[in-house]
CSV table of C-alpha atoms and ligand atoms in Angstrom, one decimal:
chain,number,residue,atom,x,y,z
A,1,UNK,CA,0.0,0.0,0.0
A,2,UNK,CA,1.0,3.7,-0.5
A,3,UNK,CA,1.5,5.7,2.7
A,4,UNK,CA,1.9,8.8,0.6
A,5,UNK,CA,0.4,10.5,-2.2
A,6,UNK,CA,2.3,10.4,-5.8
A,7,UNK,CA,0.8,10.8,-8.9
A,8,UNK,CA,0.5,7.6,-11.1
A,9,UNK,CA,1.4,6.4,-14.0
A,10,UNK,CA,0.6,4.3,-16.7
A,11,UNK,CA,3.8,2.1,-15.1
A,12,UNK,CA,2.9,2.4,-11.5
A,13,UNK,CA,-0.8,2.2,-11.6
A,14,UNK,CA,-0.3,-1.6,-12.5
A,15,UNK,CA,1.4,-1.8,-9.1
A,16,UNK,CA,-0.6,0.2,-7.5
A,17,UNK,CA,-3.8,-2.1,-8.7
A,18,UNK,CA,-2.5,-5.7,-8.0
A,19,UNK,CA,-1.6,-4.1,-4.3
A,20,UNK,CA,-5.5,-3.1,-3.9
A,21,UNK,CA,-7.4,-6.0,-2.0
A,22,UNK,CA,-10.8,-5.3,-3.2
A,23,UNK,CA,-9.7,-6.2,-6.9
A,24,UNK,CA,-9.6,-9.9,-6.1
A,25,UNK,CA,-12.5,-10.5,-7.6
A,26,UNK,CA,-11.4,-9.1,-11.0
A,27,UNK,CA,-7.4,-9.4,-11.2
A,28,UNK,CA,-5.6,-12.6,-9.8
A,29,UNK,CA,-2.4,-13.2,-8.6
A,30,UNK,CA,0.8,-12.3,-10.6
A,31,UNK,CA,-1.0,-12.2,-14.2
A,32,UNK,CA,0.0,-9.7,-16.7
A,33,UNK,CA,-2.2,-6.6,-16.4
A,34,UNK,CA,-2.2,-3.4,-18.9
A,35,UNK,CA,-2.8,0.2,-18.7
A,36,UNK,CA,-3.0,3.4,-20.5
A,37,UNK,CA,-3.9,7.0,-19.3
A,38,UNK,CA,-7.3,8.3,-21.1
A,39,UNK,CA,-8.0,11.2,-19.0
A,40,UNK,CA,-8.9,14.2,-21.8
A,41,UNK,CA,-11.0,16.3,-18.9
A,42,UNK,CA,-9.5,19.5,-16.7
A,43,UNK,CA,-8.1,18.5,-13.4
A,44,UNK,CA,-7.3,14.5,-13.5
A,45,UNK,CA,-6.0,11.3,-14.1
A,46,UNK,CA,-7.6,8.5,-15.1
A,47,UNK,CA,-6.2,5.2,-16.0
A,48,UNK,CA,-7.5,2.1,-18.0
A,49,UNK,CA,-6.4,-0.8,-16.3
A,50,UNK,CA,-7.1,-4.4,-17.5
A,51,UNK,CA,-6.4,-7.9,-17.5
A,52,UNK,CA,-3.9,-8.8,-20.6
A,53,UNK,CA,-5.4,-12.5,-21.0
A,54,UNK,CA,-9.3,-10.8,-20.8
A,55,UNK,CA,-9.5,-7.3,-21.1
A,56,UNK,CA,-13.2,-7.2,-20.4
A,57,UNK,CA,-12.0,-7.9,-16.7
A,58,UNK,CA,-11.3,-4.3,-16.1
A,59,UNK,CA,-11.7,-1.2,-14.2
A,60,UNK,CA,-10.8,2.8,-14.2
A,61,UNK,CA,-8.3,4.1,-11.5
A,62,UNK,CA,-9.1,8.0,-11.5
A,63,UNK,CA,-6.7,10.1,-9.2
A,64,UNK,CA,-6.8,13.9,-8.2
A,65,UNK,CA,-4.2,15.8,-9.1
A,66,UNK,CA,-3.1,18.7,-6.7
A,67,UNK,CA,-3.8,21.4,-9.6
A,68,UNK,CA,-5.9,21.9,-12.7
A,69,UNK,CA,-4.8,19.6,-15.6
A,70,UNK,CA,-5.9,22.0,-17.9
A,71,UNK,CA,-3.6,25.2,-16.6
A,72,UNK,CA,-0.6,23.4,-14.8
A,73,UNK,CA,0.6,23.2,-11.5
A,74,UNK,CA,0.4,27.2,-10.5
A,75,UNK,CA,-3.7,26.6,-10.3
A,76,UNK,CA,-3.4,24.7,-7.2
A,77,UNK,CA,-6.4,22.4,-6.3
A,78,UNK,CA,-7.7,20.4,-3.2
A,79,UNK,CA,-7.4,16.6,-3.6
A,80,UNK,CA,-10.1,16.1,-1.7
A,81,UNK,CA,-12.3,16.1,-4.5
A,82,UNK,CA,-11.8,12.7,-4.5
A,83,UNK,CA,-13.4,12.2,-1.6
A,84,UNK,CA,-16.8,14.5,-2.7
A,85,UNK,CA,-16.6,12.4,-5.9
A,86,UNK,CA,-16.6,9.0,-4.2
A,87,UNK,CA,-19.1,9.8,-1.6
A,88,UNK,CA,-21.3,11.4,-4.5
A,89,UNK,CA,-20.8,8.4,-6.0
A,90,UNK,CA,-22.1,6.5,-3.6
A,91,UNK,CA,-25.2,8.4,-2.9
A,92,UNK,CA,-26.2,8.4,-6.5
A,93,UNK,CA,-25.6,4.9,-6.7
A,94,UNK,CA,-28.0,4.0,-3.9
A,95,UNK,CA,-30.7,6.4,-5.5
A,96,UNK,CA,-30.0,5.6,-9.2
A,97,UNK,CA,-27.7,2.7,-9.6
A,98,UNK,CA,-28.7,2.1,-13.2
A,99,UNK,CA,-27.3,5.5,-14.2
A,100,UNK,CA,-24.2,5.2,-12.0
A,101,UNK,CA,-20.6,3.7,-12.6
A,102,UNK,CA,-19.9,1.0,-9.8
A,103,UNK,CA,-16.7,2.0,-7.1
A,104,UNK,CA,-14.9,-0.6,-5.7
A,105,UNK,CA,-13.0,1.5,-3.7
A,106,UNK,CA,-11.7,4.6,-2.6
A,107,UNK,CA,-8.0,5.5,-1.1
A,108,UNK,CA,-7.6,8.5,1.0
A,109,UNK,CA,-3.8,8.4,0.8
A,110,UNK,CA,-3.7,8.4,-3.1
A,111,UNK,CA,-6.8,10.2,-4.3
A,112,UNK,CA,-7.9,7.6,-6.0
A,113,UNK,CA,-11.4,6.3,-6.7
A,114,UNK,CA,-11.7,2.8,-8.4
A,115,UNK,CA,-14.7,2.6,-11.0
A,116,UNK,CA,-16.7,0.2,-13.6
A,117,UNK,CA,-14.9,0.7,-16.8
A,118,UNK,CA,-17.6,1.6,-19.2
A,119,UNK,CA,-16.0,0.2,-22.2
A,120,UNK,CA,-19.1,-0.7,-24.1
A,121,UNK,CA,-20.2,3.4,-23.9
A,122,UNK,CA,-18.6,6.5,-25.1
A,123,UNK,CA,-19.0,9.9,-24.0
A,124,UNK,CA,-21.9,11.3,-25.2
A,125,UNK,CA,-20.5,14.8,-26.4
A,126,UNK,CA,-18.3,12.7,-28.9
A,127,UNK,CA,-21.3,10.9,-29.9
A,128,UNK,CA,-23.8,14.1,-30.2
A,129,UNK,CA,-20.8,15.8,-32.2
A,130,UNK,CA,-21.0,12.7,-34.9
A,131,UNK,CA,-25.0,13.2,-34.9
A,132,UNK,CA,-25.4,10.0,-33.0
A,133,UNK,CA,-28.8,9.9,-31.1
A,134,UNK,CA,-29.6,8.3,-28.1
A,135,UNK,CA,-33.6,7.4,-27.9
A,136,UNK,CA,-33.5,6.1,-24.0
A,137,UNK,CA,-31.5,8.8,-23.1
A,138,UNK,CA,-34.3,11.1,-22.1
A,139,UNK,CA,-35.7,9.1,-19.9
A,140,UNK,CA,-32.7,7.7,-18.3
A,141,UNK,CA,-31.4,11.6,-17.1
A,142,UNK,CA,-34.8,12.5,-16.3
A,143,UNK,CA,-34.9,9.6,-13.8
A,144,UNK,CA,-31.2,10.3,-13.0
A,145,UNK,CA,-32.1,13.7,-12.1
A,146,UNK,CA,-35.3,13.5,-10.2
A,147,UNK,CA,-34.2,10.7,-8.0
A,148,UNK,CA,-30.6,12.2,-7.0
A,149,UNK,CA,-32.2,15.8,-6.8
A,150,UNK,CA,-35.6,14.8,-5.3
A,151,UNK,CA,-34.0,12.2,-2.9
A,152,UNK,CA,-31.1,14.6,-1.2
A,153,UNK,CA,-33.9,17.3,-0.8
A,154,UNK,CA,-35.8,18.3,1.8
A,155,UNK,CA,-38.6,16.6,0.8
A,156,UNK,CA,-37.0,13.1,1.1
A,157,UNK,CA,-34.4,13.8,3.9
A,158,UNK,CA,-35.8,14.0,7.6
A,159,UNK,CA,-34.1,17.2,9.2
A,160,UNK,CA,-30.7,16.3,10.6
A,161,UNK,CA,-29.7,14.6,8.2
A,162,UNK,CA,-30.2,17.2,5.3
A,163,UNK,CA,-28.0,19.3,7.2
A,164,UNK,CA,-25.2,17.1,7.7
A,165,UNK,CA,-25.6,16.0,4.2
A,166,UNK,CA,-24.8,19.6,3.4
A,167,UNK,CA,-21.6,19.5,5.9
A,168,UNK,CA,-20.1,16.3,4.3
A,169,UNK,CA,-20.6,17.7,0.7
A,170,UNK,CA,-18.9,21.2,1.7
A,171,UNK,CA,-16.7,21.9,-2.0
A,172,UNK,CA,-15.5,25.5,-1.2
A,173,UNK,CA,-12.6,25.7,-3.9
A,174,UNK,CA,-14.8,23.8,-6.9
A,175,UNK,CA,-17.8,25.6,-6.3
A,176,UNK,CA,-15.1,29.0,-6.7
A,177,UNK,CA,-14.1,27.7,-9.8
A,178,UNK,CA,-17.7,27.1,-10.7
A,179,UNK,CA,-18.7,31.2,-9.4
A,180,UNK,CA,-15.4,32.2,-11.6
A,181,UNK,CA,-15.5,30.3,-14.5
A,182,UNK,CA,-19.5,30.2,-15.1
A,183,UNK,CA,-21.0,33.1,-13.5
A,184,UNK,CA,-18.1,35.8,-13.7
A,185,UNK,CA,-15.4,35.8,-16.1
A,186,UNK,CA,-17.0,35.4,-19.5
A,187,UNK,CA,-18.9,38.6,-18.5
A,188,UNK,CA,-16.3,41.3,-18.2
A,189,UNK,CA,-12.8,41.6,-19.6
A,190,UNK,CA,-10.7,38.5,-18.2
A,191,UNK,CA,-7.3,36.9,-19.0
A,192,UNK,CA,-9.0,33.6,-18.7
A,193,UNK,CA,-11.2,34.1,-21.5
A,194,UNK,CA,-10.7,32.6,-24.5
A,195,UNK,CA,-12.7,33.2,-27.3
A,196,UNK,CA,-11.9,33.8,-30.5
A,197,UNK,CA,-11.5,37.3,-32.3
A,198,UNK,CA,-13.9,36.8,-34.9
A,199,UNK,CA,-16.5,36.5,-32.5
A,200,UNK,CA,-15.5,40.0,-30.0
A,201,UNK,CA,-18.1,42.3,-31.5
A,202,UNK,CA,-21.1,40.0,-29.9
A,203,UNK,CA,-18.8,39.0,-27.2
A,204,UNK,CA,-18.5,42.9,-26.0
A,205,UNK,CA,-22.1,43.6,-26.6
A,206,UNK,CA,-23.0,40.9,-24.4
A,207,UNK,CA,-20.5,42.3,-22.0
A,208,UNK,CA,-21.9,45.8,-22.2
A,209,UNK,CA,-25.6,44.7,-21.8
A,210,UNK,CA,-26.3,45.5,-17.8
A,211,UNK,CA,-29.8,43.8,-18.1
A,212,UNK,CA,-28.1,40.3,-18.8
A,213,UNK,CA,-25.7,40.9,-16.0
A,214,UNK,CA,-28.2,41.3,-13.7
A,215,UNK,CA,-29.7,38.3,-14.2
A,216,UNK,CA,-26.3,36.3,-14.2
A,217,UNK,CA,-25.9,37.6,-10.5
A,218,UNK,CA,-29.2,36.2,-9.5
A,219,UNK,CA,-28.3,32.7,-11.0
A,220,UNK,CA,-25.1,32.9,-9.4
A,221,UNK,CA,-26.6,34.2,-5.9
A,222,UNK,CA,-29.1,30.9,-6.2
A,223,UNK,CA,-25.8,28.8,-6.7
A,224,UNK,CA,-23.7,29.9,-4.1
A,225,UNK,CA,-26.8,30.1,-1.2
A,226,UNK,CA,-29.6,27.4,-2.5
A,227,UNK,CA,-28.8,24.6,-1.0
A,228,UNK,CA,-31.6,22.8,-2.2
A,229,UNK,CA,-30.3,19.2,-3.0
A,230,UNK,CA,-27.0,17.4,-3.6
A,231,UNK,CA,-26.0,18.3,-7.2
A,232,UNK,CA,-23.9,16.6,-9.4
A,233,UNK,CA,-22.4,19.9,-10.3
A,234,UNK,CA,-20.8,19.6,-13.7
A,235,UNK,CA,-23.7,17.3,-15.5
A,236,UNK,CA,-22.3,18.6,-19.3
A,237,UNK,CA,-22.3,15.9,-22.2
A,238,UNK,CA,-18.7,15.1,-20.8
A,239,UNK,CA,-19.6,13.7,-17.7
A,240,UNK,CA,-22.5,12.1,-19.0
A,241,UNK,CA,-21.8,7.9,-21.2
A,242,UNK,CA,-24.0,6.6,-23.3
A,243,UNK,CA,-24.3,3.7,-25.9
A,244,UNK,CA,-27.9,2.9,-27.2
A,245,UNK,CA,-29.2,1.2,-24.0
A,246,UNK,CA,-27.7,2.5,-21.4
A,247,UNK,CA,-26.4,6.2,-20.1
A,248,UNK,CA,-24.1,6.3,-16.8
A,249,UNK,CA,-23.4,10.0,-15.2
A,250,UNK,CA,-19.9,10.4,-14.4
A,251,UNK,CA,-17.6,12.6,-12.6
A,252,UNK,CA,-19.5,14.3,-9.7
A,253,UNK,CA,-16.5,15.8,-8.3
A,254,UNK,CA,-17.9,19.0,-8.3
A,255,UNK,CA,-21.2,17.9,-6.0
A,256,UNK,CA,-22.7,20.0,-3.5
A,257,UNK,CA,-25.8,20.9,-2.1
A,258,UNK,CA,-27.1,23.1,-4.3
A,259,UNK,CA,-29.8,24.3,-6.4
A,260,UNK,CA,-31.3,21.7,-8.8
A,261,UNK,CA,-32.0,23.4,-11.9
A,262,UNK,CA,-27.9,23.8,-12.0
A,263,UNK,CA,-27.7,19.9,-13.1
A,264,UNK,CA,-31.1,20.0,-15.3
A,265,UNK,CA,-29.8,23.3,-16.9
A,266,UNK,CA,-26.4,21.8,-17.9
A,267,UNK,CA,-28.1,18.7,-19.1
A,268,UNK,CA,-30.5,21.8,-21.0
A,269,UNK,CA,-27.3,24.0,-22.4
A,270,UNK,CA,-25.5,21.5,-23.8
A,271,UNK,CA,-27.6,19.9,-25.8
A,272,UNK,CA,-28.5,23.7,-27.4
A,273,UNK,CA,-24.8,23.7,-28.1
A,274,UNK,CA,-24.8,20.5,-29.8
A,275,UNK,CA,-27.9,22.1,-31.3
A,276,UNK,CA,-25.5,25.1,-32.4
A,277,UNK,CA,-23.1,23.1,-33.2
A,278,UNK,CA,-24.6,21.5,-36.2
A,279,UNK,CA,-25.8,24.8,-37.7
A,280,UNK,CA,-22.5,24.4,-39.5
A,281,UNK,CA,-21.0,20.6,-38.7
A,282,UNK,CA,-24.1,19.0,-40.4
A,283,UNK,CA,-24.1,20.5,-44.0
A,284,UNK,CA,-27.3,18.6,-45.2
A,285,UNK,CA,-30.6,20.7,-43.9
A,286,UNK,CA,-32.7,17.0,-44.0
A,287,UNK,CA,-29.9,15.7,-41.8
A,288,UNK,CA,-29.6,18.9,-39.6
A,289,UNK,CA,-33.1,19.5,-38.9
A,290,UNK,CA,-33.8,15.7,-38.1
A,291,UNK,CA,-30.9,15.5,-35.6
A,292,UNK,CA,-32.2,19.2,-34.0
A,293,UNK,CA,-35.9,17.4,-33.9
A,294,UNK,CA,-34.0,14.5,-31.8
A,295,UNK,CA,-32.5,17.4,-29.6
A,296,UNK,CA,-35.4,19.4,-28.8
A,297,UNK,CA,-37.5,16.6,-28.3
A,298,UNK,CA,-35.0,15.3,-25.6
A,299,UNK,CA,-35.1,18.3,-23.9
A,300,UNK,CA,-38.7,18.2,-23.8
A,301,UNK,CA,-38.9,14.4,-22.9
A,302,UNK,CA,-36.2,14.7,-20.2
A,303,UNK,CA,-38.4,17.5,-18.7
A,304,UNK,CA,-41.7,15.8,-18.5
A,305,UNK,CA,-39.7,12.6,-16.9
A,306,UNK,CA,-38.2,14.7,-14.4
A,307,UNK,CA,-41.8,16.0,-13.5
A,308,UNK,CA,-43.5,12.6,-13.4
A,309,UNK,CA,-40.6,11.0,-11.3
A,310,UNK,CA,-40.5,13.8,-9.0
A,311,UNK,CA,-44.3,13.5,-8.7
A,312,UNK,CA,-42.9,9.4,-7.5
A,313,UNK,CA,-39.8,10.1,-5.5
A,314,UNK,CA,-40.1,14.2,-4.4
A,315,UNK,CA,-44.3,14.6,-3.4
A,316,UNK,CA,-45.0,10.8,-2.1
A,317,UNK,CA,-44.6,11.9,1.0
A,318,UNK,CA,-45.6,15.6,0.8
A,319,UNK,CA,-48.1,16.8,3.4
A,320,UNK,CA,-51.0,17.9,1.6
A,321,UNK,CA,-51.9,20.9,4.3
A,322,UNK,CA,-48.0,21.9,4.0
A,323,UNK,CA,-47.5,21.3,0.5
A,324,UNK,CA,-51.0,22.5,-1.4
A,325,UNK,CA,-51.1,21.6,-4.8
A,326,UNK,CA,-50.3,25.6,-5.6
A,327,UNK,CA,-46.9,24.9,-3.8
A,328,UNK,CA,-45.7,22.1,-5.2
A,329,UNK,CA,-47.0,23.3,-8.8
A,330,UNK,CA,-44.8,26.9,-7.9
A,331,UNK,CA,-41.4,24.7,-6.8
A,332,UNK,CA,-41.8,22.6,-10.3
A,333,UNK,CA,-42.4,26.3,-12.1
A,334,UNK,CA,-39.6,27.7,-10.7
A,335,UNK,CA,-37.2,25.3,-11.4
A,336,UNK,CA,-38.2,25.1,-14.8
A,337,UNK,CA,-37.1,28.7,-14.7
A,338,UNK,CA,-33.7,28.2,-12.8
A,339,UNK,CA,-33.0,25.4,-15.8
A,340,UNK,CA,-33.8,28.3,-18.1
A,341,UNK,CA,-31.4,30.5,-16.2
A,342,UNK,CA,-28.3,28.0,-15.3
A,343,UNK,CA,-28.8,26.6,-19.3
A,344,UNK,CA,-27.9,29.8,-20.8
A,345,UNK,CA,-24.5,30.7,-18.1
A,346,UNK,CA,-23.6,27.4,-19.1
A,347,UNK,CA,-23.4,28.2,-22.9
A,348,UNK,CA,-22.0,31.3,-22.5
A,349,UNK,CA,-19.2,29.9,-20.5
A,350,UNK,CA,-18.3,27.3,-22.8
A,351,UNK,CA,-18.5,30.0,-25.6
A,352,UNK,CA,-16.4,33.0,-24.4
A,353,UNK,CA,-14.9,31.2,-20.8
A,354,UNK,CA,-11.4,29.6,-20.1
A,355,UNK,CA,-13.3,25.6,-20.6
A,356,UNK,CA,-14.5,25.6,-23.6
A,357,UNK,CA,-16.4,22.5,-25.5
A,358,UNK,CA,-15.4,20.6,-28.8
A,359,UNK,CA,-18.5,20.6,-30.0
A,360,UNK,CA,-18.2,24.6,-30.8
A,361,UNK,CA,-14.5,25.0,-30.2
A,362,UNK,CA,-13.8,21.8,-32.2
A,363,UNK,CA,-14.8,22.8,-35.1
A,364,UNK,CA,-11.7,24.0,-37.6
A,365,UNK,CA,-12.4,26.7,-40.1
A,366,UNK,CA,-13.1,29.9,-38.1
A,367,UNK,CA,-16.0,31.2,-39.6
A,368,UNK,CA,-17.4,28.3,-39.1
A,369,UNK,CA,-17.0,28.1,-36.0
A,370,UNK,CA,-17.8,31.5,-35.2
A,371,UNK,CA,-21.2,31.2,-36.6
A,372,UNK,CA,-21.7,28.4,-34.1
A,373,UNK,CA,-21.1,30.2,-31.4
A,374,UNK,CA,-22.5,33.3,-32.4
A,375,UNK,CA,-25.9,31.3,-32.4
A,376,UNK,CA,-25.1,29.5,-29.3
A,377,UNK,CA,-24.9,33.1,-27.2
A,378,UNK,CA,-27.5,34.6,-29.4
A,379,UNK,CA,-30.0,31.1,-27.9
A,380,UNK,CA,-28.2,31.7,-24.3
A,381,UNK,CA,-29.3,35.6,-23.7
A,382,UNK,CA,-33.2,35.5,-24.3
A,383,UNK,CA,-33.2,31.9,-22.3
A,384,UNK,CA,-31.7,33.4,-19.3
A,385,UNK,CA,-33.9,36.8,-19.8
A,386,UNK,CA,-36.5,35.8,-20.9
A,387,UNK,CA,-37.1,32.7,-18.2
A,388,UNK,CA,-39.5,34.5,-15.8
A,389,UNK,CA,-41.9,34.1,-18.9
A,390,UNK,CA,-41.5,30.5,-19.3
A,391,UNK,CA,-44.7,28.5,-18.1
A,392,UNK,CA,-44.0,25.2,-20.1
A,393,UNK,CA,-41.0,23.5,-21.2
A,394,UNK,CA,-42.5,24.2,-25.1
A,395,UNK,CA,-41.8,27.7,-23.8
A,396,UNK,CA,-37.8,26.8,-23.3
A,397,UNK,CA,-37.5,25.4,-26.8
A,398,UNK,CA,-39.5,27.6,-28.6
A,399,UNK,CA,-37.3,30.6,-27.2
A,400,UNK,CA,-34.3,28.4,-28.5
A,401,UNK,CA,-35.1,27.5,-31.6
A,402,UNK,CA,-36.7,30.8,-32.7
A,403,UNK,CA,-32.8,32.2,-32.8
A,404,UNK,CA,-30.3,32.9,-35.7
A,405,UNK,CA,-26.4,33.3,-35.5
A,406,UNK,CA,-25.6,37.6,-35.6
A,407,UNK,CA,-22.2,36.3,-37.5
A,408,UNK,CA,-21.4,37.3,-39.9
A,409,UNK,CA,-21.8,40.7,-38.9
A,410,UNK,CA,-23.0,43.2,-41.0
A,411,UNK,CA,-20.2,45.7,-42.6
B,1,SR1,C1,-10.5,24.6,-14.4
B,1,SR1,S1,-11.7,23.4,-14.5
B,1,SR1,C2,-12.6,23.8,-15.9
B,1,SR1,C3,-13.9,23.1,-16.0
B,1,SR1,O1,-13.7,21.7,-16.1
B,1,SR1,C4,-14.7,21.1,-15.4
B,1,SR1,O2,-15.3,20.1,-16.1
B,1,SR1,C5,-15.7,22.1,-15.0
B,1,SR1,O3,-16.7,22.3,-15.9
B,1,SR1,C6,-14.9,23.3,-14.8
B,1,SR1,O4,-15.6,24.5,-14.8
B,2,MG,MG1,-15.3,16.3,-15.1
């Protein structure tokens, strides 16, 4: 065993694996084992590690790294996201295991979580970028949300245990890269920002407009003080795998308790950018609008499963004196809103923001690209506006897809 931390390697990890004595079951004594590093997020490692003779007997080995992957080691960072993320991990798996990848273990000394290799799945941003759809997936995140949100609420949870819920999941220093990177930087002048010049003219309009600033800071004061359920906290198309039967949610090391249209509006956002997106990566208009139609209906679908599960798992138990029908038809209105709200700084962070996404920032002629995310801000802006008006997830789409890219501009 390690008595102190060290980052892994694609070398050492084999070591490090044989040594753990909850892989008994999968690895057995002295065979040949194999790795290789995949990890292509911000902040970590994560290793492949499998069986030579049989590589379906296999698992992930994912370790924190004491800074930001993405920067380098001057952006210092807490391993103890490791922790959040296993212990996430392990609530979602008791309220969702179908949706959730499998831990065998977690070590305190390394940082290191040990998961279900989802081998059969890929990650569904490289899928939506290829125009793959998913037809379960809909259903499967609306069940995924409603049961984590609903069942680490207030509504499930008997007093205390809310509460000390929202000790264990305390994430100070992600949740500040969360308030930085989503809900200020993209909207002033910043360093971090990274956008490209082609698209500054709408980038400092946005900038300039005070009205959509105001909003922003409301959807960042409901981030930082709602702390309305345990949320996964960085639910993008990146942290979410998929094949055409199954979808896991991975990578909830930035949970906390927060407020639950953040997840349902990432979910939200970045399927618009995959929507914006294809306004230039799919060239045939049959082909685009079809694969569109699949993305707008998901967002629908996803919505009305996240009301009729909540219905299940969030109002079983609601007192019907406490809770009137008017109350509990207010909390589903206004987190339709929030979705609205958190969709649209999500997009506009991956637009203009230090993280962006491959579906937008992927794509390789300029232009091209800029029109993409010229459309992408221009659907962001009236959604987090407009979102008081919304009374109907229709509302949501039809706000979304009633938009046009402002690029190229007009001489
Ligand atoms: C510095 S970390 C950048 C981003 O990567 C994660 O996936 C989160 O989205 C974070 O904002
Ligand atoms: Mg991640």
């Amino acid at each position: 065993m390690y008595e102190t931390y060290q980052p892994l390697t694609p070398e050492t990890v084999i070591d490090y694996a044989r040594q753990r004595p909850e892989l008994a079951d999968i690895f057995r004594p002295g065979e040949a084992l194999e790795s290789v590093e995949v990890g292509d997020g911000n902040l970590n490692l994560v290793f492949k590690v499998w069986a030579a003779a049989e590589p379906d007997r296999t698992l992930v080995i994912k370790q924190a790294l004491p800074y930001v992957r993405l920067v380098g080691e001057s952006w210092r960072l807490p391993t103890d996201r490791a922790r959040i993320e296993a212990q996430a991990l392990e609530v979602e798996s008791r309220l969702c295991p179908q949706h959730t990848p499998k831990v065998y273990f977690f070590d305190p000394v390394m940082f290191c979580t040990g998961m279900q290799n989802l081998n059969r799945h890929i990650i569904m941003r490289k899928g939506l970028i290829d125009g793959i759809s998913y037809p379960h997936f809909a259903e499967h995140i609306g069940v995924f949300l409603a049961r984590t949100l609903a069942g680490t609420s207030d509504l499930v949870l008997d007093y205390r245990t809310k509460k000390e819920e929202v000790a264990r999941f305390i994430n100070p220093e992600l949740c500040k890269i969360t308030e930085d990177l989503v809900f200020t930087e993209p909207y002033r002048a910043h360093e971090r920002n990274l956008y490209h010049k082609e698209l500054e003219p709408q980038v400092l309009a946005l900038q300039a407009d005070d009205a959509l600033r105001a909003e922003v800071a409301v959807m960042k004061e409901k981030f930082m003080t709602e702390a309305q359920a345990l949320i996964h906290g960085d639910l993008h198309t990146g942290s979410i795998m998929v094949n055409q039967e199954e979808t896991y949610c991975i990578d909830p090391e930035f949970a906390f308790y927060g407020p639950m249209g953040f997840d349902i509006g990432a979910v939200i956002g970045n399927l618009f950018l995959s929507y914006a997106s294809h306004e230039v990566r799919t060239k045939d208009e049959q082909k685009r609008a079809a694969f569109r139609c699949y993305l707008t209906d998901t967002v629908i679908a996803l919505w009305q499963v996240f009301v009729r599960e909540f219905e299940q798992v969030g109002w079983a138990h609601a007192d019907p004196i406490d809770m009137p029908r008017a109350y509990r038809d207010g909390y589903m209105l206004r987190l339709l809103q929030d979705s609205a709200g958190f969709a649209a700084c999500k997009m506009m962070r991956r637009v203009i923001g230090l993280a962006g996404v491959a579906d937008i920032r992927g794509i390789e002629d300029v232009h091209e690209r800029a029109i993409a995310a010229s459309l992408a801000l221009n659907i962001a802006v009236p959604l987090i506006k407009q979102r008081a008006s919304l009374t109907q997830i229709d509302d949501l789409v039809a706000i979304a897809t009633a938009q046009r890219p402002t690029y190229p501009y007009p001489s």
